[in-house]
Amino acid sequence: MAKKKMLEAREVKREYIMGKTVVRALRGVDIDIEQGEFVFIIGPSGSGKSTIMHILGALDHQTAGSVTLDGKEMARMSDWQLSMIRRNKIGFIFQNFNLVPSLNAIENVMLPLMTSDMNKTVLEARAIKLLKLVGLGHRIHHRPTELSGGERQRVAVARSLINEPEIILADEPTGELDTKTGTGIMQLMRKLCKEKGTTFVIVTHDTEYIQKGDKIFHIRDGLINQEIYKGGKVIE
């Protein structure tokens, strides 16, 4: 049975005007991502990988081309519709964690849905369950300054799951972590992908982890190549 296509980009271009210079960050990118896949977008600094991540996550708009999420073209959506997409269908994980220092782990995980009409007791119970899922059941009342880098990123992973998204976009999620801790975070995300069927798209410059991916998109100078992995070997 064919998997549902979650994200599709066709001939996506993104240009920026800097003074009198036109910067072509993306020059015609094609991407296909199916439900439940663990996908990497890799490339050097300035290659365009964060740009395509922001466009896939409805945080930025392409200059040309089309992007569809779950069969719906995002360029046809209003700002409110895009906001609802980000709140209900997509989870985000960032390199620098983006946790609020004055809030404890539970409150940081709850944050994306604090303005929703969900009952606070139900929301708090969901946050605690997620913190236990990522191995932080004993740290739920600690603030970011009381947590290690790996623990902060685990809070960020739990936060990305609070809205029960179909897809999670992770931008350099191991960039601030040592190798051992980064490996642990990557293993955790892979486990969540398998157990929950959540689609993961991970942007990274570190090629150490990519053999765990179902698909790997190499981006350089705004152009992209794709490799499909099976059993740790490139098959296409």
Short mmCIF file of C-alpha atoms in Angstrom, two decimals:
data_model
loop_
_atom_site.label_atom_id
_atom_site.label_comp_id
_atom_site.label_asym_id
_atom_site.label_seq_id
_atom_site.Cartn_x
_atom_site.Cartn_y
_atom_site.Cartn_z
CA MET A 1 0.00 0.00 0.00
CA ALA A 2 1.44 3.35 -1.06
CA LYS A 3 2.23 5.84 1.67
CA LYS A 4 0.54 9.21 1.76
CA LYS A 5 2.65 12.02 0.34
CA MET A 6 3.18 14.57 3.11
CA LEU A 7 5.33 17.22 1.46
CA GLU A 8 6.04 17.99 -2.16
CA ALA A 9 8.17 20.80 -3.57
CA ARG A 10 8.33 21.50 -7.30
CA GLU A 11 10.81 23.85 -8.94
CA VAL A 12 11.00 25.92 -5.75
CA LYS A 13 13.08 29.07 -6.05
CA ARG A 14 13.84 31.72 -3.45
CA GLU A 15 15.53 35.00 -4.22
CA TYR A 16 16.50 37.83 -1.91
CA ILE A 17 17.35 41.39 -2.87
CA MET A 18 20.39 42.71 -0.98
CA GLY A 19 21.08 46.23 -2.15
CA LYS A 20 21.65 45.91 -5.89
CA THR A 21 22.42 42.20 -5.66
CA VAL A 22 19.99 39.33 -6.24
CA VAL A 23 20.83 36.35 -4.03
CA ARG A 24 19.45 33.09 -5.43
CA ALA A 25 19.18 30.94 -2.31
CA LEU A 26 17.18 28.22 -4.08
CA ARG A 27 17.37 27.65 -7.83
CA GLY A 28 14.67 25.07 -8.52
CA VAL A 29 14.33 22.48 -5.76
CA ASP A 30 12.24 19.29 -6.05
CA ILE A 31 11.44 17.28 -2.92
CA ASP A 32 9.04 14.41 -2.20
CA ILE A 33 8.48 13.25 1.39
CA GLU A 34 6.04 10.53 2.35
CA GLN A 35 4.25 9.88 5.62
CA GLY A 36 6.40 8.28 8.30
CA GLU A 37 9.73 8.88 6.57
CA PHE A 38 12.91 9.93 8.36
CA VAL A 39 14.48 12.43 5.97
CA PHE A 40 17.72 14.41 6.01
CA ILE A 41 18.53 17.59 4.11
CA ILE A 42 22.29 18.08 4.23
CA GLY A 43 24.71 20.60 2.82
CA PRO A 44 27.38 23.14 3.72
CA SER A 45 26.68 26.56 5.24
CA GLY A 46 24.99 28.86 2.76
CA SER A 47 23.76 26.00 0.57
CA GLY A 48 20.07 26.81 1.05
CA LYS A 49 19.08 24.00 3.44
CA SER A 50 17.61 26.27 6.13
CA THR A 51 15.81 28.27 3.44
CA ILE A 52 14.02 25.20 2.09
CA MET A 53 13.24 24.11 5.66
CA HIS A 54 11.56 27.45 6.40
CA ILE A 55 9.53 27.22 3.19
CA LEU A 56 8.44 23.64 3.90
CA GLY A 57 7.37 24.74 7.39
CA ALA A 58 5.32 27.71 6.11
CA LEU A 59 7.69 30.14 7.85
CA ASP A 60 8.74 31.70 4.53
CA HIS A 61 7.39 31.95 0.97
CA GLN A 62 9.05 30.79 -2.21
CA THR A 63 9.68 33.23 -5.06
CA ALA A 64 8.58 30.65 -7.64
CA GLY A 65 7.45 27.04 -7.75
CA SER A 66 4.95 25.19 -5.57
CA VAL A 67 4.89 23.52 -2.16
CA THR A 68 2.08 21.23 -1.11
CA LEU A 69 1.46 19.84 2.37
CA ASP A 70 -0.84 16.83 2.60
CA GLY A 71 -2.07 17.56 -0.94
CA LYS A 72 -2.84 21.25 -0.36
CA GLU A 73 -0.81 24.00 -2.01
CA MET A 74 0.42 26.40 0.67
CA ALA A 75 0.68 29.41 -1.66
CA ARG A 76 -3.13 29.37 -1.94
CA MET A 77 -3.59 29.59 1.82
CA SER A 78 -4.22 32.73 3.86
CA ASP A 79 -1.89 33.79 6.68
CA TRP A 80 -4.46 32.49 9.17
CA GLN A 81 -4.63 29.11 7.42
CA LEU A 82 -0.83 28.88 7.42
CA SER A 83 -0.80 29.75 11.11
CA MET A 84 -3.24 26.90 11.78
CA ILE A 85 -1.06 24.55 9.70
CA ARG A 86 1.97 25.44 11.84
CA ARG A 87 -0.01 24.98 15.05
CA ASN A 88 -1.86 21.77 14.18
CA LYS A 89 0.18 19.81 11.64
CA ILE A 90 3.85 20.77 12.09
CA GLY A 91 6.26 20.58 15.02
CA PHE A 92 9.55 22.50 15.06
CA ILE A 93 12.89 21.70 16.71
CA PHE A 94 15.64 24.33 16.62
CA GLN A 95 19.40 24.19 17.06
CA ASN A 96 19.47 26.60 20.01
CA PHE A 97 16.47 24.95 21.74
CA ASN A 98 14.36 28.18 21.88
CA LEU A 99 13.19 27.48 25.42
CA VAL A 100 11.83 30.24 27.65
CA PRO A 101 14.28 30.61 30.60
CA SER A 102 11.62 31.63 33.13
CA LEU A 103 9.43 28.57 32.42
CA ASN A 104 10.01 25.05 33.67
CA ALA A 105 10.06 21.98 31.42
CA ILE A 106 6.31 21.35 31.62
CA GLU A 107 5.48 24.97 30.82
CA ASN A 108 7.91 25.07 27.89
CA VAL A 109 6.35 21.93 26.42
CA MET A 110 2.84 23.33 26.89
CA LEU A 111 3.71 26.69 25.33
CA PRO A 112 2.62 26.08 21.69
CA LEU A 113 -0.94 25.28 22.83
CA MET A 114 -1.26 27.73 25.73
CA THR A 115 -3.50 30.01 23.63
CA SER A 116 -5.68 27.13 22.44
CA ASP A 117 -9.00 26.19 24.03
CA MET A 118 -7.61 22.91 25.38
CA ASN A 119 -8.29 22.34 29.07
CA LYS A 120 -5.16 23.28 31.01
CA THR A 121 -5.24 20.12 33.14
CA VAL A 122 -5.47 17.96 30.01
CA LEU A 123 -2.66 19.95 28.37
CA GLU A 124 -0.43 19.61 31.43
CA ALA A 125 -1.04 15.86 31.55
CA ARG A 126 -0.06 15.59 27.89
CA ALA A 127 3.12 17.60 28.52
CA ILE A 128 4.12 15.35 31.44
CA LYS A 129 3.48 12.24 29.33
CA LEU A 130 5.73 13.60 26.57
CA LEU A 131 8.51 14.51 28.99
CA LYS A 132 8.41 10.96 30.32
CA LEU A 133 8.48 9.69 26.74
CA VAL A 134 11.75 11.54 26.07
CA GLY A 135 13.27 10.36 29.36
CA LEU A 136 12.74 13.50 31.45
CA GLY A 137 10.04 12.37 33.84
CA HIS A 138 12.35 13.25 36.73
CA ARG A 139 13.09 16.79 35.45
CA ILE A 140 9.62 18.13 34.68
CA HIS A 141 9.82 21.07 37.12
CA HIS A 142 13.35 22.16 36.19
CA ARG A 143 14.03 25.34 34.23
CA PRO A 144 16.37 25.40 31.21
CA THR A 145 19.29 26.75 33.25
CA GLU A 146 19.04 23.66 35.46
CA LEU A 147 19.21 21.27 32.50
CA SER A 148 22.10 20.02 30.37
CA GLY A 149 22.22 20.72 26.64
CA GLY A 150 20.91 17.26 25.84
CA GLU A 151 18.08 17.62 28.34
CA ARG A 152 17.11 20.99 26.89
CA GLN A 153 16.93 19.46 23.42
CA ARG A 154 14.79 16.63 24.80
CA VAL A 155 12.41 19.27 26.16
CA ALA A 156 12.39 20.82 22.68
CA VAL A 157 11.58 17.42 21.16
CA ALA A 158 8.71 16.96 23.63
CA ARG A 159 7.45 20.47 22.82
CA SER A 160 7.46 19.67 19.10
CA LEU A 161 5.10 16.75 19.80
CA ILE A 162 2.60 18.60 22.00
CA ASN A 163 0.23 19.40 19.12
CA GLU A 164 0.42 15.78 17.87
CA PRO A 165 1.82 16.90 14.49
CA GLU A 166 2.01 14.79 11.38
CA ILE A 167 5.42 16.19 10.52
CA ILE A 168 8.36 17.52 12.54
CA LEU A 169 10.96 19.85 11.03
CA ALA A 170 14.29 19.88 12.88
CA ASP A 171 16.88 22.53 12.01
CA GLU A 172 20.37 21.42 13.13
CA PRO A 173 18.94 19.66 16.24
CA THR A 174 22.36 18.33 17.28
CA GLY A 175 24.37 21.43 16.36
CA GLU A 176 24.86 22.59 19.97
CA LEU A 177 25.50 19.11 21.38
CA ASP A 178 28.52 16.86 21.78
CA THR A 179 28.69 13.71 19.65
CA LYS A 180 27.40 11.31 22.32
CA THR A 181 24.46 13.54 23.27
CA GLY A 182 23.69 14.30 19.62
CA THR A 183 23.59 10.59 18.84
CA GLY A 184 21.13 10.08 21.69
CA ILE A 185 18.83 12.82 20.38
CA MET A 186 18.96 11.37 16.86
CA GLN A 187 18.16 7.89 18.16
CA LEU A 188 15.24 9.32 20.14
CA MET A 189 13.80 11.02 17.05
CA ARG A 190 14.22 7.87 14.97
CA LYS A 191 12.40 5.88 17.67
CA LEU A 192 9.53 8.39 17.70
CA CYS A 193 9.33 8.20 13.92
CA LYS A 194 8.98 4.42 14.02
CA GLU A 195 6.63 4.18 16.99
CA LYS A 196 4.35 7.15 16.28
CA GLY A 197 4.56 7.24 12.47
CA THR A 198 5.53 10.91 12.60
CA THR A 199 7.37 12.24 9.56
CA PHE A 200 10.74 13.81 10.40
CA VAL A 201 12.67 16.22 8.17
CA ILE A 202 16.08 17.05 9.61
CA VAL A 203 18.41 19.75 8.32
CA THR A 204 22.05 19.20 9.23
CA HIS A 205 25.59 19.82 8.04
CA ASP A 206 26.77 16.75 9.98
CA THR A 207 26.85 13.60 7.82
CA GLU A 208 27.54 11.30 10.77
CA TYR A 209 23.88 10.40 11.28
CA ILE A 210 22.50 10.24 7.73
CA GLN A 211 22.77 6.46 7.26
CA LYS A 212 19.72 6.25 9.54
CA GLY A 213 17.66 8.19 7.00
CA ASP A 214 15.08 6.86 4.54
CA LYS A 215 15.92 9.67 2.14
CA ILE A 216 18.81 12.10 2.00
CA PHE A 217 18.65 15.31 0.01
CA HIS A 218 22.02 16.89 -0.73
CA ILE A 219 21.77 20.62 -1.34
CA ARG A 220 24.54 22.81 -2.68
CA ASP A 221 24.32 26.28 -4.22
CA GLY A 222 20.52 26.11 -4.10
CA LEU A 223 20.28 22.87 -6.07
CA ILE A 224 19.45 19.43 -4.74
CA ASN A 225 20.22 15.75 -5.31
CA GLN A 226 18.42 12.85 -3.65
CA GLU A 227 19.61 9.50 -2.34
CA ILE A 228 17.30 6.80 -1.02
CA TYR A 229 18.73 4.51 1.65
CA LYS A 230 17.71 0.95 2.41
CA GLY A 231 19.51 -1.16 4.96
CA GLY A 232 22.18 1.52 5.29
CA LYS A 233 23.05 1.41 1.57
CA VAL A 234 22.29 3.85 -1.22
CA ILE A 235 19.86 2.24 -3.67
CA GLU A 236 19.10 5.27 -5.85
#
